[in-house]
């Protein structure tokens, strides 16, 4: 079996992202189908994520370098050009290899005609690199590697923090673990990591969290296959502690995780409390990941493929607690999903806010009097967070918000907002709502 051309595989994976019709979520399966393994797999991921992370700048440079844009059917060639620029700007690949092997990858895509064009563009960039970079970086949105509309929204919402927010998005997130307290406590697991030669620190806010100083393959983590630990950002790990006042005092509580896939928060709740948990998700394929996670961790829940904005699935038995980790713009996790900068549109925010409102109204009906609904998003957009909860409280007479006495994030109306931090947590929003008993 011949060795796949890594750059050609990456270009094919990036082409639908550039076209706005695909995401990096499909990258793993694309690499597997192409037979990319081992170190080449790591290189391919670094290339694809890096291109998406720096896309505004790379695209601005490519517009200057090309006399004429490639046709839409040649998005894979455009992707090769971006891959070449990324290697020259941000990687330690020898320049002759970055140019020669990237241009040559056009042949592997059956488009040998593009080799000369790519060679010419990349060699011109090598000659004029300083001047070309200075030219595109005059635009602040390009220098900060974000779409202008996002930066405009953040300037309005976070006038003192928007630049830091964007800069955090431009750095890869750290690898953070959640220790399964049913197997081992955090201090003991930190010692196991040290014995394995893996340096790590406890997370400052999440009681079960550990952040590795360098990312590694999960297979290198002690006890991973036995369920001792899972990969999960610190911000996502704050869900279980926020439900502790309700769940720690109610063994066997009925709990609904309404948008549960891929299952990290589901598993954390089951690790922390004794529950009767129903995990719902509208995507049956993604729900399969919840089942796989629970199996690895030795946990049990009822999983249902159903739309949480409708109640056909509900047996009319109320829940003591509902977790609504709502579908959102993902603008708090851009560093882990940099293709969001390409795929998200301003109109998406309004549409997502309308969906979140429907989910809140519908799921509120499933909550028992005195019960708790925890609303969460991985967004930093006020429309999906502080404004969303304010509107819900205004139209829902039997709802009130708990004050969150925590040492993380910042007050945001009735909830709490975390902005992404370099080497720290992702961006998240939480609000804890209670149903009155009267």
Coordinates of C-alpha atoms in Angstrom, one line a residue:
X1 CA 0.0 0.0 0.0
X2 CA 1.5 3.4 -1.0
X3 CA 2.0 6.1 1.5
X4 CA -0.7 8.8 1.2
X5 CA 0.3 12.3 0.3
X6 CA -0.4 14.1 3.6
X7 CA -0.8 17.6 2.0
X8 CA -3.2 16.2 -0.6
X9 CA -5.3 14.5 2.1
X10 CA -5.4 17.7 4.1
X11 CA -6.4 19.8 1.1
X12 CA -9.3 17.4 0.4
X13 CA -10.4 17.6 4.1
X14 CA -10.2 21.4 4.1
X15 CA -12.0 22.0 0.8
X16 CA -15.5 21.5 2.2
X17 CA -14.6 23.8 5.2
X18 CA -13.5 26.5 2.8
X19 CA -16.7 26.0 0.9
X20 CA -18.8 26.4 4.1
X21 CA -20.2 22.9 3.7
X22 CA -18.2 20.8 6.1
X23 CA -16.3 21.0 9.3
X24 CA -13.1 19.6 10.9
X25 CA -15.3 17.1 12.8
X26 CA -15.0 14.9 9.7
X27 CA -11.1 15.1 9.7
X28 CA -10.6 11.9 11.8
X29 CA -12.7 9.8 9.4
X30 CA -11.0 11.4 6.4
X31 CA -7.5 10.5 7.7
X32 CA -8.7 7.0 8.5
X33 CA -10.1 6.5 5.1
X34 CA -6.9 7.7 3.5
X35 CA -4.8 5.4 5.7
X36 CA -2.9 8.2 7.4
X37 CA -1.4 6.9 10.7
X38 CA 1.1 7.6 13.4
X39 CA 3.1 10.8 13.3
X40 CA 1.6 11.6 9.9
X41 CA -1.8 11.8 11.6
X42 CA -0.5 14.3 14.0
X43 CA 1.1 16.4 11.3
X44 CA -2.1 16.3 9.3
X45 CA -4.2 17.6 12.3
X46 CA -1.6 20.3 13.0
X47 CA -1.8 21.5 9.4
X48 CA -5.6 21.5 9.1
X49 CA -6.3 23.0 12.5
X50 CA -3.5 25.5 12.0
X51 CA -4.9 26.6 8.6
X52 CA -8.4 27.1 10.1
X53 CA -6.9 29.0 13.1
X54 CA -5.1 31.5 10.9
X55 CA -7.5 31.5 7.9
X56 CA -8.3 35.2 7.7
X57 CA -4.6 36.0 7.3
X58 CA -3.8 33.2 4.9
X59 CA -6.8 34.1 2.7
X60 CA -5.8 37.7 2.6
X61 CA -2.3 36.8 1.5
X62 CA -3.6 34.4 -1.1
X63 CA -5.8 37.1 -2.7
X64 CA -2.7 39.2 -3.2
X65 CA -0.7 36.3 -4.6
X66 CA -3.2 35.0 -7.1
X67 CA -3.9 36.9 -10.3
X68 CA -7.2 35.2 -10.5
X69 CA -9.1 33.2 -7.8
X70 CA -9.4 29.5 -8.3
X71 CA -12.8 28.2 -9.5
X72 CA -15.1 26.8 -6.8
X73 CA -14.5 23.3 -7.9
X74 CA -10.9 23.8 -7.2
X75 CA -11.2 24.6 -3.5
X76 CA -8.7 21.7 -2.9
X77 CA -6.1 23.7 -4.8
X78 CA -6.9 26.9 -2.8
X79 CA -6.5 24.7 0.3
X80 CA -3.1 23.6 -0.9
X81 CA -2.0 27.3 -1.3
X82 CA -3.2 28.0 2.3
X83 CA -1.4 24.9 3.5
X84 CA 1.8 26.1 1.9
X85 CA 1.5 29.6 3.4
X86 CA 0.8 28.2 6.8
X87 CA 3.9 26.0 6.7
X88 CA 6.1 29.0 5.6
X89 CA 4.7 31.3 8.3
X90 CA 4.0 29.1 11.3
X91 CA 5.8 25.8 11.1
X92 CA 9.4 24.6 11.2
X93 CA 9.1 22.8 7.9
X94 CA 12.1 23.5 5.7
X95 CA 11.0 26.1 3.2
X96 CA 12.0 24.1 0.1
X97 CA 9.8 21.2 1.4
X98 CA 6.9 23.5 2.2
X99 CA 7.0 24.9 -1.3
X100 CA 8.0 21.8 -3.3
X101 CA 5.9 19.2 -1.6
X102 CA 2.8 21.4 -1.3
X103 CA 2.9 22.3 -5.0
X104 CA 3.6 18.7 -5.9
X105 CA 0.5 17.5 -4.0
X106 CA -1.6 19.0 -6.8
X107 CA -0.6 16.0 -8.9
X108 CA -1.9 13.6 -6.2
X109 CA -5.3 15.4 -6.5
X110 CA -5.2 14.8 -10.3
X111 CA -4.7 18.6 -11.0
X112 CA -1.1 18.7 -12.1
X113 CA -1.9 22.0 -14.0
X114 CA -1.9 23.8 -10.6
X115 CA 1.7 22.8 -9.6
X116 CA 3.2 25.8 -11.5
X117 CA 0.7 28.3 -10.1
X118 CA 1.3 27.1 -6.5
X119 CA 5.0 27.2 -7.0
X120 CA 4.9 30.7 -8.3
X121 CA 2.7 32.0 -5.5
X122 CA 4.7 30.4 -2.7
X123 CA 8.0 31.5 -4.1
X124 CA 6.8 35.1 -4.4
X125 CA 5.6 34.9 -0.8
X126 CA 9.1 33.8 0.2
X127 CA 10.7 36.8 -1.6
X128 CA 8.3 39.5 -0.3
X129 CA 7.1 38.0 3.0
X130 CA 7.7 41.0 5.2
X131 CA 6.0 43.5 2.9
X132 CA 3.0 41.2 2.2
X133 CA 2.4 40.5 5.9
X134 CA 2.6 44.1 6.8
X135 CA 0.1 44.9 4.0
X136 CA -2.6 42.4 5.2
X137 CA -2.1 43.1 8.9
X138 CA -3.2 46.7 8.4
X139 CA -6.7 45.3 8.8
X140 CA -7.1 44.7 12.6
X141 CA -9.5 41.8 12.0
X142 CA -6.9 40.0 9.9
X143 CA -4.1 40.6 12.4
X144 CA -6.3 39.1 15.1
X145 CA -7.4 36.2 12.8
X146 CA -11.1 36.7 13.3
X147 CA -14.1 37.7 11.1
X148 CA -14.8 41.4 11.5
X149 CA -18.4 40.8 12.6
X150 CA -17.3 38.7 15.5
X151 CA -14.8 41.3 16.7
X152 CA -17.5 44.0 16.4
X153 CA -19.9 42.0 18.6
X154 CA -17.2 41.3 21.2
X155 CA -16.1 45.0 21.3
X156 CA -19.7 45.9 22.2
X157 CA -20.1 43.0 24.7
X158 CA -16.7 42.9 26.3
X159 CA -15.1 46.4 25.7
X160 CA -12.2 45.7 28.1
X161 CA -11.6 42.0 27.2
X162 CA -12.4 41.5 23.4
X163 CA -8.8 41.6 22.3
X164 CA -7.7 39.2 25.0
X165 CA -10.6 36.9 24.1
X166 CA -9.5 36.9 20.4
X167 CA -5.9 36.2 21.3
X168 CA -6.9 33.3 23.6
X169 CA -8.9 31.8 20.6
X170 CA -5.7 31.9 18.5
X171 CA -3.9 29.5 20.9
X172 CA -4.6 25.8 21.0
X173 CA -6.4 24.9 24.3
X174 CA -4.6 22.8 26.9
X175 CA -5.3 19.1 27.4
X176 CA -7.4 18.9 30.5
X177 CA -8.6 15.7 32.2
X178 CA -11.5 14.9 34.5
X179 CA -10.6 12.3 37.2
X180 CA -13.3 9.8 37.8
X181 CA -13.8 10.0 41.6
X182 CA -15.4 6.6 41.6
X183 CA -12.0 5.2 40.7
X184 CA -9.4 7.5 42.2
X185 CA -9.1 10.9 43.8
X186 CA -7.3 13.8 42.1
X187 CA -4.2 13.8 44.2
X188 CA -3.6 10.1 43.7
X189 CA -4.1 10.4 40.0
X190 CA -1.7 13.3 39.8
X191 CA 0.9 11.0 41.4
X192 CA 0.1 8.3 38.8
X193 CA 0.7 10.9 36.1
X194 CA 4.1 11.9 37.6
X195 CA 5.1 8.2 37.8
X196 CA 4.2 7.9 34.1
X197 CA 6.4 10.9 33.3
X198 CA 3.5 13.3 32.5
X199 CA 3.7 16.7 34.2
X200 CA 0.3 18.1 35.3
X201 CA -1.4 20.5 37.6
X202 CA -4.8 20.6 39.3
X203 CA -7.3 22.9 37.7
X204 CA -8.0 26.0 39.8
X205 CA -11.8 25.8 39.8
X206 CA -13.0 22.3 38.8
X207 CA -12.5 19.9 41.8
X208 CA -11.9 16.9 39.5
X209 CA -9.8 18.6 36.9
X210 CA -6.1 18.1 35.9
X211 CA -4.3 20.0 33.1
X212 CA -1.4 18.4 31.4
X213 CA 1.6 20.6 30.7
X214 CA 1.9 18.9 27.3
X215 CA -0.8 17.1 25.4
X216 CA -0.4 13.4 24.8
X217 CA -2.2 10.4 23.2
X218 CA -5.0 9.3 25.6
X219 CA -3.5 5.8 25.4
X220 CA -0.6 7.1 27.4
X221 CA -2.8 8.2 30.3
X222 CA -2.7 5.8 33.2
X223 CA -6.1 4.0 33.7
X224 CA -7.8 5.6 30.6
X225 CA -9.1 2.4 29.2
X226 CA -10.3 1.4 32.6
X227 CA -12.3 4.6 33.0
X228 CA -10.2 6.3 35.6
X229 CA -10.0 9.5 33.6
X230 CA -11.6 11.4 30.6
X231 CA -10.6 14.4 28.5
X232 CA -12.8 17.4 29.3
X233 CA -12.1 21.1 29.5
X234 CA -12.3 22.7 32.9
X235 CA -15.2 25.0 32.1
X236 CA -17.4 22.0 31.1
X237 CA -16.4 20.3 34.4
X238 CA -18.1 23.1 36.3
X239 CA -21.6 21.6 35.5
X240 CA -21.6 18.9 38.1
X241 CA -20.5 21.2 41.0
X242 CA -23.3 23.6 40.1
X243 CA -25.9 20.8 40.4
X244 CA -24.4 19.6 43.7
X245 CA -26.9 21.5 46.0
X246 CA -29.8 19.6 44.3
X247 CA -28.2 16.2 43.6
X248 CA -26.0 15.6 46.6
X249 CA -29.0 15.6 49.0
X250 CA -31.3 13.6 46.7
X251 CA -29.9 10.1 46.1
X252 CA -31.7 8.5 43.1
X253 CA -32.9 11.9 41.8
X254 CA -34.5 11.8 38.3
X255 CA -32.2 13.9 36.0
X256 CA -32.5 14.8 32.4
X257 CA -29.5 15.7 30.3
X258 CA -31.4 17.2 27.4
X259 CA -28.7 17.7 24.7
X260 CA -26.3 15.2 26.0
X261 CA -23.9 14.2 23.1
X262 CA -21.0 13.5 23.2
X263 CA -21.6 12.7 26.9
X264 CA -18.9 14.3 28.9
X265 CA -21.3 16.1 31.3
X266 CA -23.6 13.1 31.4
X267 CA -20.7 10.9 32.6
X268 CA -19.4 13.5 35.1
X269 CA -22.9 13.7 36.8
X270 CA -23.0 9.9 37.1
X271 CA -19.4 9.8 38.5
X272 CA -20.3 12.4 41.1
X273 CA -23.8 11.4 42.2
X274 CA -26.2 8.5 42.4
X275 CA -28.8 9.3 39.8
X276 CA -31.6 8.0 37.6
X277 CA -30.4 9.8 34.5
X278 CA -31.9 10.1 31.0
X279 CA -29.6 11.3 28.3
X280 CA -31.4 12.8 25.3
X281 CA -30.0 13.9 22.0
X282 CA -31.6 14.6 18.6
X283 CA -28.7 13.1 16.7
X284 CA -28.8 9.3 17.0
X285 CA -25.2 8.9 15.6
X286 CA -23.8 11.4 18.2
X287 CA -25.9 9.6 20.9
X288 CA -23.9 6.5 20.1
X289 CA -20.8 8.4 21.4
X290 CA -22.7 8.8 24.7
X291 CA -23.3 5.1 24.9
X292 CA -19.6 4.4 24.1
X293 CA -18.5 6.9 26.8
X294 CA -20.7 5.3 29.4
X295 CA -19.6 1.8 28.5
X296 CA -15.9 2.8 28.9
X297 CA -16.6 4.3 32.2
X298 CA -18.8 1.6 33.5
X299 CA -21.8 3.9 34.0
X300 CA -25.5 3.5 33.3
X301 CA -28.1 5.8 31.9
X302 CA -31.2 5.7 29.7
X303 CA -30.3 7.1 26.3
X304 CA -33.0 8.4 23.9
X305 CA -32.7 9.8 20.4
X306 CA -35.3 12.5 20.4
X307 CA -35.8 16.3 19.9
X308 CA -35.8 18.0 23.2
X309 CA -37.8 20.9 21.9
X310 CA -40.8 18.6 21.6
X311 CA -42.2 16.3 24.3
X312 CA -43.3 13.1 22.4
X313 CA -40.5 11.2 24.3
X314 CA -41.6 12.3 27.8
X315 CA -43.5 9.9 30.1
X316 CA -44.8 12.9 32.1
X317 CA -42.9 11.9 35.2
X318 CA -41.2 15.2 36.2
X319 CA -37.4 15.5 36.7
X320 CA -35.7 16.8 39.8
X321 CA -33.1 18.4 37.7
X322 CA -32.6 19.2 34.0
X323 CA -29.3 20.0 32.4
X324 CA -29.8 22.1 29.2
X325 CA -26.4 22.3 27.5
X326 CA -28.0 24.2 24.7
X327 CA -26.9 24.2 21.0
X328 CA -25.0 27.4 20.5
X329 CA -22.6 29.3 18.4
X330 CA -19.6 27.7 20.0
X331 CA -17.8 31.0 20.2
X332 CA -16.3 30.1 23.6
X333 CA -14.5 27.1 22.1
X334 CA -13.1 28.5 18.9
X335 CA -9.6 27.5 19.9
X336 CA -10.6 23.8 19.9
X337 CA -12.9 24.2 16.8
X338 CA -11.2 27.0 14.7
X339 CA -13.4 26.2 11.7
X340 CA -16.2 28.0 13.6
X341 CA -14.6 31.3 12.5
X342 CA -15.4 30.2 8.9
X343 CA -18.7 28.4 9.3
X344 CA -20.6 30.7 11.6
X345 CA -22.6 33.6 10.2
X346 CA -24.1 36.6 12.1
X347 CA -27.6 35.4 11.3
X348 CA -26.8 32.1 13.1
X349 CA -26.8 33.8 16.5
X350 CA -30.5 35.0 16.1
X351 CA -31.6 31.5 14.9
X352 CA -29.7 29.7 17.8
X353 CA -31.2 32.1 20.3
X354 CA -34.7 31.3 19.1
X355 CA -33.9 27.5 19.4
X356 CA -32.5 28.0 22.9
X357 CA -35.7 29.8 23.9
X358 CA -37.9 27.0 22.6
X359 CA -35.8 24.4 24.5
X360 CA -36.0 26.4 27.7
X361 CA -39.8 26.8 27.5
X362 CA -40.3 23.1 26.6
X363 CA -38.0 21.6 29.1
X364 CA -39.3 23.8 31.9
X365 CA -42.6 21.8 31.6
X366 CA -40.7 18.6 32.5
X367 CA -39.2 20.0 35.7
X368 CA -40.8 19.2 39.1
X369 CA -41.8 22.1 41.4
X370 CA -38.8 22.9 43.5
X371 CA -36.5 21.4 40.8
X372 CA -33.4 22.9 39.2
X373 CA -32.7 23.6 35.5
X374 CA -29.0 24.3 34.7
X375 CA -28.7 26.3 31.5
X376 CA -25.2 26.2 29.9
X377 CA -23.7 27.2 26.6
X378 CA -20.1 27.3 25.3
X379 CA -20.8 30.8 23.8
X380 CA -19.6 34.3 24.6
X381 CA -22.5 36.0 22.8
X382 CA -24.8 37.9 25.2
X383 CA -27.9 37.0 23.0
X384 CA -27.4 33.3 23.8
X385 CA -26.6 33.9 27.5
X386 CA -27.4 36.9 29.7
X387 CA -30.1 38.2 27.4
X388 CA -31.6 34.7 26.9
X389 CA -32.0 34.1 30.6
X390 CA -33.3 37.6 31.3
X391 CA -36.0 37.1 28.6
X392 CA -36.9 33.6 30.0
X393 CA -37.3 34.9 33.6
X394 CA -39.4 37.8 32.3
X395 CA -41.9 35.4 30.6
X396 CA -41.9 32.6 33.2
X397 CA -43.6 33.5 36.5
X398 CA -42.7 30.3 38.3
X399 CA -38.9 30.6 37.5
X400 CA -36.2 32.3 39.6
X401 CA -32.5 32.3 39.3
X402 CA -30.1 31.1 42.0
X403 CA -27.2 33.4 42.9
X404 CA -24.0 31.5 42.0
X405 CA -21.5 32.0 44.8
X406 CA -18.5 30.8 42.9
X407 CA -14.9 32.0 42.5
X408 CA -14.8 31.8 38.7
X409 CA -16.0 33.8 35.8
X410 CA -17.9 37.1 36.1
X411 CA -21.5 38.1 36.9
X412 CA -23.6 38.2 33.8
X413 CA -27.2 39.1 34.7
X414 CA -28.7 36.0 36.4
X415 CA -25.8 33.8 35.4
X416 CA -22.0 33.6 35.2
X417 CA -19.8 34.1 32.2
X418 CA -16.4 32.6 31.6
X419 CA -14.2 34.0 28.8
X420 CA -11.6 31.7 27.3
X421 CA -8.1 32.0 28.8
X422 CA -4.7 31.1 27.4
X423 CA -3.6 27.9 29.1
X424 CA -6.8 28.0 31.0
X425 CA -10.5 27.2 30.6
X426 CA -12.8 27.6 27.6
X427 CA -15.5 30.2 27.3
X428 CA -18.8 29.2 28.9
X429 CA -22.0 30.6 30.4
X430 CA -24.1 29.1 33.3
X431 CA -27.3 30.0 34.9
X432 CA -29.1 28.0 37.6
X433 CA -32.9 28.3 37.5
X434 CA -35.3 27.1 40.1
X435 CA -39.0 26.3 39.8
X436 CA -41.2 27.7 42.6
X437 CA -43.3 25.2 44.6
X438 CA -46.4 27.4 45.0

